GROMACS .gro file of C-alpha atoms in nm:
model
  391
    1MET     CA    1  12.937   1.257 -17.444
    2ALA     CA    2  13.193   1.537 -17.406
    3GLY     CA    3  13.018   1.863 -17.523
    4LEU     CA    4  12.683   1.756 -17.350
    5ARG     CA    5  12.571   1.949 -17.048
    6VAL     CA    6  12.346   1.800 -16.801
    7LEU     CA    7  12.179   1.975 -16.501
    8ASP     CA    8  12.108   1.727 -16.219
    9LEU     CA    9  11.823   1.871 -15.999
   10ALA     CA   10  11.733   1.531 -15.857
   11THR     CA   11  11.803   1.401 -15.514
   12LEU     CA   12  11.877   1.045 -15.369
   13PHE     CA   13  11.930   0.783 -15.611
   14ALA     CA   14  11.740   0.716 -15.939
   15GLY     CA   15  11.782   1.069 -16.109
   16PRO     CA   16  12.124   1.156 -15.974
   17LEU     CA   17  12.260   0.805 -16.068
   18ALA     CA   18  12.135   0.855 -16.427
   19ALA     CA   19  12.331   1.190 -16.429
   20THR     CA   20  12.634   1.001 -16.289
   21MET     CA   21  12.622   0.752 -16.572
   22LEU     CA   22  12.620   1.029 -16.822
   23GLY     CA   23  12.906   1.199 -16.660
   24ASP     CA   24  13.115   0.884 -16.654
   25PHE     CA   25  13.135   0.913 -17.039
   26GLY     CA   26  13.227   1.271 -17.064
   27ALA     CA   27  12.905   1.465 -17.007
   28GLU     CA   28  12.941   1.776 -16.796
   29VAL     CA   29  12.716   1.731 -16.508
   30ILE     CA   30  12.616   2.040 -16.290
   31LYS     CA   31  12.454   1.916 -15.965
   32ILE     CA   32  12.203   2.178 -15.826
   33GLU     CA   33  12.138   2.139 -15.462
   34HIS     CA   34  11.937   2.361 -15.228
   35PRO     CA   35  12.179   2.590 -15.030
   36ARG     CA   36  12.051   2.486 -14.691
   37ARG     CA   37  11.920   2.135 -14.773
   38PRO     CA   38  12.171   1.928 -14.967
   39ASP     CA   39  12.104   1.610 -15.144
   40PRO     CA   40  12.019   1.366 -14.867
   41SER     CA   41  12.266   1.097 -15.013
   42ARG     CA   42  12.535   1.312 -14.871
   43GLY     CA   43  12.428   1.174 -14.519
   44HIS     CA   44  12.319   0.824 -14.620
   45GLY     CA   45  12.526   0.532 -14.481
   46PRO     CA   46  12.871   0.535 -14.327
   47SER     CA   47  13.093   0.841 -14.332
   48LYS     CA   48  13.461   0.903 -14.270
   49ASP     CA   49  13.572   1.211 -14.087
   50GLY     CA   50  13.236   1.360 -14.137
   51VAL     CA   51  13.234   1.298 -14.514
   52GLY     CA   52  12.955   1.096 -14.651
   53LEU     CA   53  13.088   0.803 -14.858
   54TRP     CA   54  12.781   0.725 -15.068
   55TRP     CA   55  12.802   1.071 -15.214
   56LYS     CA   56  13.165   1.015 -15.321
   57LEU     CA   57  13.032   0.756 -15.570
   58LEU     CA   58  12.700   0.924 -15.657
   59GLY     CA   59  12.842   1.271 -15.699
   60ARG     CA   60  13.137   1.166 -15.896
   61ASN     CA   61  13.215   1.362 -16.228
   62LYS     CA   62  12.978   1.643 -16.106
   63SER     CA   63  13.039   2.009 -16.040
   64THR     CA   64  12.818   2.119 -15.743
   65VAL     CA   65  12.619   2.440 -15.740
   66THR     CA   66  12.386   2.567 -15.473
   67LEU     CA   67  12.051   2.729 -15.599
   68ASP     CA   68  11.718   2.787 -15.428
   69LEU     CA   69  11.461   2.708 -15.713
   70SER     CA   70  11.180   2.835 -15.500
   71ALA     CA   71  11.318   3.206 -15.504
   72PRO     CA   72  11.260   3.400 -15.831
   73GLU     CA   73  11.613   3.501 -15.851
   74GLY     CA   74  11.711   3.119 -15.835
   75GLN     CA   75  11.451   3.042 -16.093
   76ASP     CA   76  11.592   3.301 -16.349
   77LEU     CA   77  11.928   3.163 -16.299
   78LEU     CA   78  11.814   2.799 -16.360
   79VAL     CA   79  11.664   2.918 -16.688
   80ARG     CA   80  11.991   3.072 -16.785
   81LEU     CA   81  12.167   2.744 -16.706
   82ALA     CA   82  11.899   2.550 -16.905
   83GLU     CA   83  11.977   2.782 -17.207
   84THR     CA   84  12.326   2.633 -17.199
   85ALA     CA   85  12.230   2.267 -17.119
   86ASP     CA   86  12.117   1.962 -17.325
   87VAL     CA   87  11.949   1.780 -17.046
   88VAL     CA   88  11.777   1.852 -16.720
   89ILE     CA   89  11.701   1.562 -16.468
   90GLU     CA   90  11.469   1.629 -16.189
   91ASN     CA   91  11.259   1.405 -15.950
   92PHE     CA   92  11.033   1.657 -15.779
   93ARG     CA   93  10.664   1.553 -15.736
   94PRO     CA   94  10.448   1.640 -16.036
   95GLY     CA   95  10.363   1.994 -16.056
   96THR     CA   96  10.653   2.122 -15.849
   97LEU     CA   97  10.852   2.273 -16.136
   98GLU     CA   98  10.535   2.423 -16.264
   99ARG     CA   99  10.458   2.593 -15.931
  100TRP     CA  100  10.808   2.741 -15.943
  101ASN     CA  101  10.750   2.878 -16.294
  102LEU     CA  102  11.019   2.624 -16.430
  103GLY     CA  103  10.775   2.382 -16.631
  104TYR     CA  104  10.886   2.249 -16.963
  105ASP     CA  105  10.707   2.536 -17.155
  106ARG     CA  106  10.929   2.797 -16.992
  107LEU     CA  107  11.248   2.588 -17.022
  108SER     CA  108  11.204   2.481 -17.384
  109ALA     CA  109  11.109   2.839 -17.478
  110ALA     CA  110  11.447   2.929 -17.370
  111ASN     CA  111  11.618   2.618 -17.528
  112PRO     CA  112  11.396   2.439 -17.772
  113GLY     CA  113  11.638   2.139 -17.793
  114LEU     CA  114  11.638   2.082 -17.429
  115VAL     CA  115  11.551   1.712 -17.293
  116LEU     CA  116  11.371   1.722 -16.954
  117ALA     CA  117  11.382   1.386 -16.778
  118ARG     CA  118  11.131   1.368 -16.501
  119VAL     CA  119  11.202   1.075 -16.258
  120THR     CA  120  10.907   1.014 -16.016
  121GLY     CA  121  10.777   0.710 -15.821
  122PHE     CA  122  10.453   0.677 -16.015
  123GLY     CA  123  10.487   0.900 -16.308
  124GLN     CA  124  10.337   1.227 -16.414
  125THR     CA  125   9.979   1.119 -16.436
  126GLY     CA  126   9.747   0.873 -16.269
  127PRO     CA  127   9.578   0.839 -15.916
  128TYR     CA  128   9.916   0.789 -15.745
  129SER     CA  129  10.121   1.059 -15.928
  130ARG     CA  130  10.140   1.295 -15.639
  131ARG     CA  131  10.218   1.034 -15.374
  132PRO     CA  132  10.579   1.039 -15.229
  133GLY     CA  133  10.752   0.777 -15.431
  134PHE     CA  134  11.067   0.572 -15.339
  135GLY     CA  135  11.245   0.266 -15.481
  136THR     CA  136  11.121   0.048 -15.171
  137LEU     CA  137  10.749   0.125 -15.282
  138ALA     CA  138  10.825   0.025 -15.646
  139GLU     CA  139  10.987  -0.309 -15.515
  140ALA     CA  140  10.654  -0.386 -15.329
  141MET     CA  141  10.411  -0.276 -15.611
  142SER     CA  142  10.605  -0.419 -15.898
  143GLY     CA  143  10.563  -0.779 -15.772
  144PHE     CA  144  10.930  -0.810 -15.683
  145ALA     CA  145  10.885  -0.857 -15.317
  146ALA     CA  146  10.593  -1.092 -15.369
  147ILE     CA  147  10.810  -1.338 -15.550
  148THR     CA  148  11.126  -1.290 -15.324
  149GLY     CA  149  11.189  -1.488 -14.994
  150GLU     CA  150  11.115  -1.835 -14.882
  151PRO     CA  151  10.762  -1.988 -14.960
  152ASP     CA  152  10.667  -1.980 -14.592
  153GLY     CA  153  10.815  -1.647 -14.518
  154PRO     CA  154  10.715  -1.290 -14.578
  155PRO     CA  155  10.769  -1.091 -14.912
  156THR     CA  156  11.131  -0.975 -14.892
  157LEU     CA  157  11.272  -0.642 -14.994
  158PRO     CA  158  11.620  -0.596 -15.113
  159PRO     CA  159  11.871  -0.432 -14.870
  160PHE     CA  160  11.977  -0.176 -15.139
  161GLY     CA  161  11.823   0.067 -15.400
  162LEU     CA  162  11.733  -0.193 -15.654
  163ALA     CA  163  11.430  -0.030 -15.810
  164ASP     CA  164  11.606   0.314 -15.806
  165SER     CA  165  11.911   0.163 -15.982
  166ILE     CA  166  11.716  -0.002 -16.250
  167ALA     CA  167  11.523   0.327 -16.304
  168ALA     CA  168  11.853   0.518 -16.323
  169LEU     CA  169  11.992   0.280 -16.610
  170THR     CA  170  11.651   0.328 -16.783
  171THR     CA  171  11.656   0.692 -16.736
  172ALA     CA  172  12.024   0.722 -16.888
  173TYR     CA  173  11.901   0.502 -17.191
  174ALA     CA  174  11.581   0.723 -17.222
  175VAL     CA  175  11.807   1.040 -17.227
  176MET     CA  176  12.025   0.905 -17.502
  177THR     CA  177  11.711   0.800 -17.695
  178ALA     CA  178  11.570   1.151 -17.664
  179LEU     CA  179  11.898   1.305 -17.773
  180ALA     CA  180  11.916   1.082 -18.072
  181GLY     CA  181  11.566   1.200 -18.161
  182ARG     CA  182  11.689   1.560 -18.125
  183ASP     CA  183  11.975   1.500 -18.369
  184ARG     CA  184  11.710   1.419 -18.623
  185THR     CA  185  11.453   1.690 -18.540
  186GLY     CA  186  11.647   1.958 -18.350
  187THR     CA  187  11.379   1.950 -18.097
  188GLY     CA  188  11.389   1.824 -17.727
  189GLN     CA  189  11.114   1.642 -17.540
  190VAL     CA  190  10.998   1.544 -17.201
  191ILE     CA  191  11.082   1.191 -17.052
  192ASP     CA  192  10.826   1.071 -16.792
  193MET     CA  193  11.011   0.797 -16.596
  194ALA     CA  194  10.792   0.629 -16.334
  195ILE     CA  195  11.016   0.402 -16.092
  196ILE     CA  196  10.754   0.148 -16.066
  197GLU     CA  197  10.780   0.064 -16.442
  198PRO     CA  198  11.142  -0.035 -16.527
  199ILE     CA  199  11.161  -0.306 -16.237
  200LEU     CA  200  10.824  -0.441 -16.350
  201THR     CA  201  10.987  -0.500 -16.701
  202VAL     CA  202  11.305  -0.677 -16.565
  203LEU     CA  203  11.076  -0.916 -16.368
  204GLY     CA  204  10.994  -1.091 -16.692
  205PRO     CA  205  10.667  -1.221 -16.849
  206GLN     CA  206  10.458  -1.223 -16.528
  207PRO     CA  207  10.177  -1.012 -16.673
  208LEU     CA  208  10.175  -1.229 -16.991
  209TRP     CA  209  10.153  -1.539 -16.793
  210TYR     CA  210   9.866  -1.398 -16.588
  211ASP     CA  211   9.690  -1.277 -16.908
  212GLN     CA  212   9.711  -1.613 -17.079
  213LEU     CA  213   9.699  -1.841 -16.804
  214GLY     CA  214   9.594  -1.672 -16.480
  215HIS     CA  215   9.935  -1.786 -16.341
  216VAL     CA  216  10.063  -1.591 -16.035
  217GLN     CA  217  10.425  -1.659 -15.964
  218PRO     CA  218  10.488  -1.788 -15.612
  219ARG     CA  219  10.770  -1.737 -15.374
  220THR     CA  220  11.036  -2.015 -15.435
  221GLY     CA  221  11.331  -1.897 -15.228
  222ASN     CA  222  11.650  -1.955 -15.421
  223ARG     CA  223  11.483  -2.219 -15.627
  224SER     CA  224  11.348  -2.161 -15.978
  225ALA     CA  225  11.032  -2.309 -16.131
  226ASN     CA  226  11.213  -2.333 -16.462
  227ASN     CA  227  11.523  -2.542 -16.379
  228ALA     CA  228  11.696  -2.743 -16.101
  229PRO     CA  229  11.940  -2.788 -15.918
  230ARG     CA  230  11.939  -2.403 -15.865
  231ASN     CA  231  12.013  -2.299 -15.523
  232THR     CA  232  12.293  -2.189 -15.283
  233TYR     CA  233  12.471  -2.465 -15.104
  234ARG     CA  234  12.704  -2.455 -14.787
  235THR     CA  235  13.059  -2.573 -14.796
  236SER     CA  236  13.276  -2.750 -14.546
  237ASP     CA  237  13.464  -2.425 -14.464
  238ASP     CA  238  13.122  -2.256 -14.373
  239LYS     CA  239  13.100  -2.054 -14.706
  240TRP     CA  240  12.844  -2.069 -14.979
  241VAL     CA  241  12.836  -2.137 -15.343
  242ALA     CA  242  12.553  -2.081 -15.604
  243VAL     CA  243  12.479  -2.337 -15.865
  244SER     CA  244  12.267  -2.276 -16.175
  245THR     CA  245  12.160  -2.532 -16.435
  246SER     CA  246  11.966  -2.320 -16.694
  247SER     CA  247  12.089  -2.531 -16.968
  248GLN     CA  248  12.027  -2.925 -17.013
  249ASN     CA  249  12.407  -3.005 -17.065
  250ILE     CA  250  12.501  -2.803 -16.751
  251ALA     CA  251  12.255  -2.996 -16.545
  252GLU     CA  252  12.395  -3.330 -16.663
  253ARG     CA  253  12.741  -3.215 -16.599
  254VAL     CA  254  12.655  -3.120 -16.233
  255MET     CA  255  12.485  -3.445 -16.152
  256ARG     CA  256  12.770  -3.653 -16.290
  257LEU     CA  257  13.023  -3.448 -16.108
  258VAL     CA  258  12.827  -3.494 -15.767
  259GLY     CA  259  12.833  -3.854 -15.819
  260ARG     CA  260  12.458  -3.913 -15.917
  261PRO     CA  261  12.471  -3.986 -16.299
  262GLU     CA  262  12.175  -4.230 -16.270
  263LEU     CA  263  11.949  -3.914 -16.205
  264VAL     CA  264  12.043  -3.793 -16.564
  265ASP     CA  265  11.881  -4.106 -16.700
  266GLN     CA  266  11.557  -4.038 -16.528
  267GLU     CA  267  11.261  -3.943 -16.785
  268TRP     CA  268  11.181  -3.633 -16.567
  269PHE     CA  269  11.555  -3.500 -16.602
  270GLY     CA  270  11.497  -3.413 -16.965
  271SER     CA  271  11.359  -3.055 -16.912
  272GLY     CA  272  11.431  -2.775 -16.664
  273ALA     CA  273  11.048  -2.758 -16.569
  274THR     CA  274  11.030  -3.129 -16.481
  275ARG     CA  275  11.358  -3.116 -16.300
  276ALA     CA  276  11.228  -2.838 -16.074
  277LEU     CA  277  10.943  -3.078 -15.969
  278HIS     CA  278  11.228  -3.297 -15.828
  279ALA     CA  279  11.413  -3.011 -15.665
  280ASP     CA  280  11.427  -3.169 -15.332
  281GLU     CA  281  11.613  -3.484 -15.447
  282LEU     CA  282  11.857  -3.280 -15.684
  283ASP     CA  283  11.937  -3.023 -15.394
  284GLU     CA  284  11.996  -3.319 -15.166
  285ALA     CA  285  12.244  -3.465 -15.394
  286VAL     CA  286  12.423  -3.145 -15.472
  287GLY     CA  287  12.415  -3.016 -15.119
  288ALA     CA  288  12.567  -3.334 -14.965
  289TRP     CA  289  12.853  -3.334 -15.217
  290VAL     CA  290  12.933  -2.962 -15.175
  291ALA     CA  291  12.907  -3.013 -14.783
  292LEU     CA  292  13.212  -3.227 -14.787
  293ARG     CA  293  13.448  -2.976 -14.980
  294THR     CA  294  13.591  -2.628 -14.914
  295ARG     CA  295  13.451  -2.338 -15.135
  296GLU     CA  296  13.786  -2.338 -15.319
  297GLU     CA  297  13.758  -2.712 -15.393
  298VAL     CA  298  13.396  -2.690 -15.513
  299VAL     CA  299  13.471  -2.390 -15.754
  300ALA     CA  300  13.769  -2.585 -15.892
  301ALA     CA  301  13.588  -2.905 -15.937
  302PHE     CA  302  13.293  -2.739 -16.111
  303GLU     CA  303  13.539  -2.545 -16.331
  304ALA     CA  304  13.713  -2.859 -16.444
  305ALA     CA  305  13.366  -3.014 -16.508
  306GLN     CA  306  13.255  -2.708 -16.723
  307ALA     CA  307  12.966  -2.676 -16.475
  308ALA     CA  308  12.822  -2.341 -16.370
  309VAL     CA  309  12.902  -2.236 -16.020
  310ALA     CA  310  13.003  -1.906 -15.842
  311PRO     CA  311  13.114  -1.841 -15.487
  312VAL     CA  312  12.882  -1.620 -15.281
  313TYR     CA  313  13.073  -1.324 -15.207
  314ASP     CA  314  13.056  -1.033 -14.966
  315VAL     CA  315  13.232  -0.706 -15.058
  316THR     CA  316  13.559  -0.836 -14.904
  317ASP     CA  317  13.570  -1.104 -15.159
  318VAL     CA  318  13.471  -0.866 -15.438
  319MET     CA  319  13.765  -0.635 -15.348
  320ARG     CA  320  14.015  -0.942 -15.381
  321ASP     CA  321  13.870  -1.129 -15.683
  322PRO     CA  322  14.099  -1.165 -15.978
  323GLN     CA  323  13.832  -1.140 -16.236
  324TYR     CA  324  13.710  -0.814 -16.101
  325ALA     CA  325  14.078  -0.705 -16.093
  326ALA     CA  326  14.128  -0.803 -16.449
  327LEU     CA  327  13.817  -0.605 -16.558
  328GLY     CA  328  13.923  -0.314 -16.352
  329SER     CA  329  13.586  -0.302 -16.189
  330ILE     CA  330  13.699  -0.131 -15.883
  331THR     CA  331  13.912   0.164 -15.940
  332GLU     CA  332  14.089   0.428 -15.720
  333VAL     CA  333  14.001   0.778 -15.745
  334LYS     CA  334  14.199   1.080 -15.608
  335ASP     CA  335  13.996   1.287 -15.352
  336ASP     CA  336  14.072   1.622 -15.208
  337GLU     CA  337  13.874   1.545 -14.887
  338LEU     CA  338  13.986   1.176 -14.825
  339GLY     CA  339  14.298   1.148 -15.026
  340SER     CA  340  14.188   0.861 -15.237
  341VAL     CA  341  13.876   0.627 -15.256
  342LYS     CA  342  13.800   0.296 -15.410
  343MET     CA  343  13.460   0.255 -15.602
  344GLN     CA  344  13.291   0.088 -15.886
  345ASN     CA  345  13.449   0.177 -16.219
  346VAL     CA  346  13.225   0.295 -16.510
  347LEU     CA  347  12.967   0.040 -16.623
  348PHE     CA  348  13.123  -0.094 -16.937
  349ARG     CA  349  13.429  -0.067 -17.156
  350LEU     CA  350  13.435   0.112 -17.506
  351SER     CA  351  13.713   0.027 -17.739
  352ARG     CA  352  13.743   0.375 -17.885
  353THR     CA  353  13.592   0.618 -17.637
  354PRO     CA  354  13.627   0.472 -17.284
  355GLY     CA  355  13.473   0.655 -16.994
  356GLY     CA  356  13.645   0.745 -16.674
  357ILE     CA  357  13.612   0.903 -16.327
  358ARG     CA  358  13.769   1.234 -16.326
  359TRP     CA  359  13.692   1.315 -15.946
  360ALA     CA  360  13.475   1.168 -15.673
  361GLY     CA  361  13.177   1.360 -15.522
  362ARG     CA  362  13.261   1.717 -15.431
  363PRO     CA  363  13.157   1.938 -15.126
  364HIS     CA  364  12.825   2.086 -15.119
  365GLY     CA  365  12.829   2.407 -15.338
  366ALA     CA  366  13.190   2.373 -15.420
  367ASP     CA  367  13.152   2.492 -15.775
  368THR     CA  368  12.880   2.745 -15.740
  369ASP     CA  369  13.097   3.066 -15.814
  370SER     CA  370  13.282   2.903 -16.110
  371VAL     CA  371  12.955   2.783 -16.274
  372LEU     CA  372  12.753   3.079 -16.225
  373GLY     CA  373  13.049   3.297 -16.312
  374GLY     CA  374  13.038   3.152 -16.641
  375LEU     CA  375  12.696   3.300 -16.695
  376GLY     CA  376  12.848   3.643 -16.647
  377LEU     CA  377  12.780   3.690 -16.286
  378ALA     CA  378  13.031   3.906 -16.118
  379ASP     CA  379  13.161   3.840 -15.761
  380GLU     CA  380  12.951   4.122 -15.598
  381GLU     CA  381  12.628   3.969 -15.764
  382LEU     CA  382  12.719   3.628 -15.627
  383ALA     CA  383  12.773   3.772 -15.276
  384GLY     CA  384  12.453   3.943 -15.298
  385LEU     CA  385  12.267   3.636 -15.399
  386ARG     CA  386  12.438   3.442 -15.116
  387GLU     CA  387  12.342   3.707 -14.861
  388ARG     CA  388  11.978   3.682 -14.985
  389GLY     CA  389  11.993   3.292 -14.943
  390VAL     CA  390  11.942   3.219 -15.314
  391LEU     CA  391  12.292   3.051 -15.316
   0.00000   0.00000   0.00000
């Protein structure tokens, strides 16, 4: 994506993470932040020596510029930047850009090929469009929380930005789709990305089941209504493994491995759905076998039997795992503030045009002068704008 210029006006996670993904494969990403109210992700989570660590990941491969978009001079500068850009990503409430005289009509008049990605909780239209929108609300409204957790427990929310991350992936895909269209037509367009929608899609055929059967998926804990055994099991060294039997032959291998081959011959064992009706019996068999062995022994035995298992990792395990090491999933990045930091690598490997991390998240406004100087602003102009609070 070298040669593409992306203006990241968004804050927190969905919009900025989409811009990060584009930057990982060569796009020039310019992060626009308010001069006195930087992206809140800089202060989210743990920090070291006063430096927010989440931002080091989210802000990687981005130049950071401060600009007050509510000020007329700031708006004019944003339009000038948009003239040079291919993509603008924003996540203000609907109508905010228009209130600042920065709607797509003005931006596209300056640059007809511009793609504007608008990422909001509920989309640009509809009765909820002006509500504050966060990923947590999408996880609740999509149906995710309703099916997550134990059957007799409350709906469960994920302890991380699941809906935001799914929306970020989808936004990056939408941007590339719009750019492909521009390649054919020469004209940009607006992307309306509602965070409540991508997570609804990845939840699978629930609307179809409801439409055709009136079926509402219940909470089943770690179990599945489509196959069994499927659960997490505690090992003798007080660790956990996850077992999946999505295919019939894997299910048969698991039961033979744990010493219960007679269950394979039961009529109900012939399909995932009917096995799920006997999950108590299957879980008891697998759980009792696993409980007598260490995690390492369980994984080795499953591997020898060509049955599907995975250790339940925390981040300590991830950082030491040889498969992640072989893939280069965690990489070390040099950083001016912290010396070096380890973080997730780019999302996928391309054989001819691999992505890369050129730098971790930079300090607030570190590149303001160099980026705006590229528009022809002299040092004295930058100083004046800074005195007036525009930068």
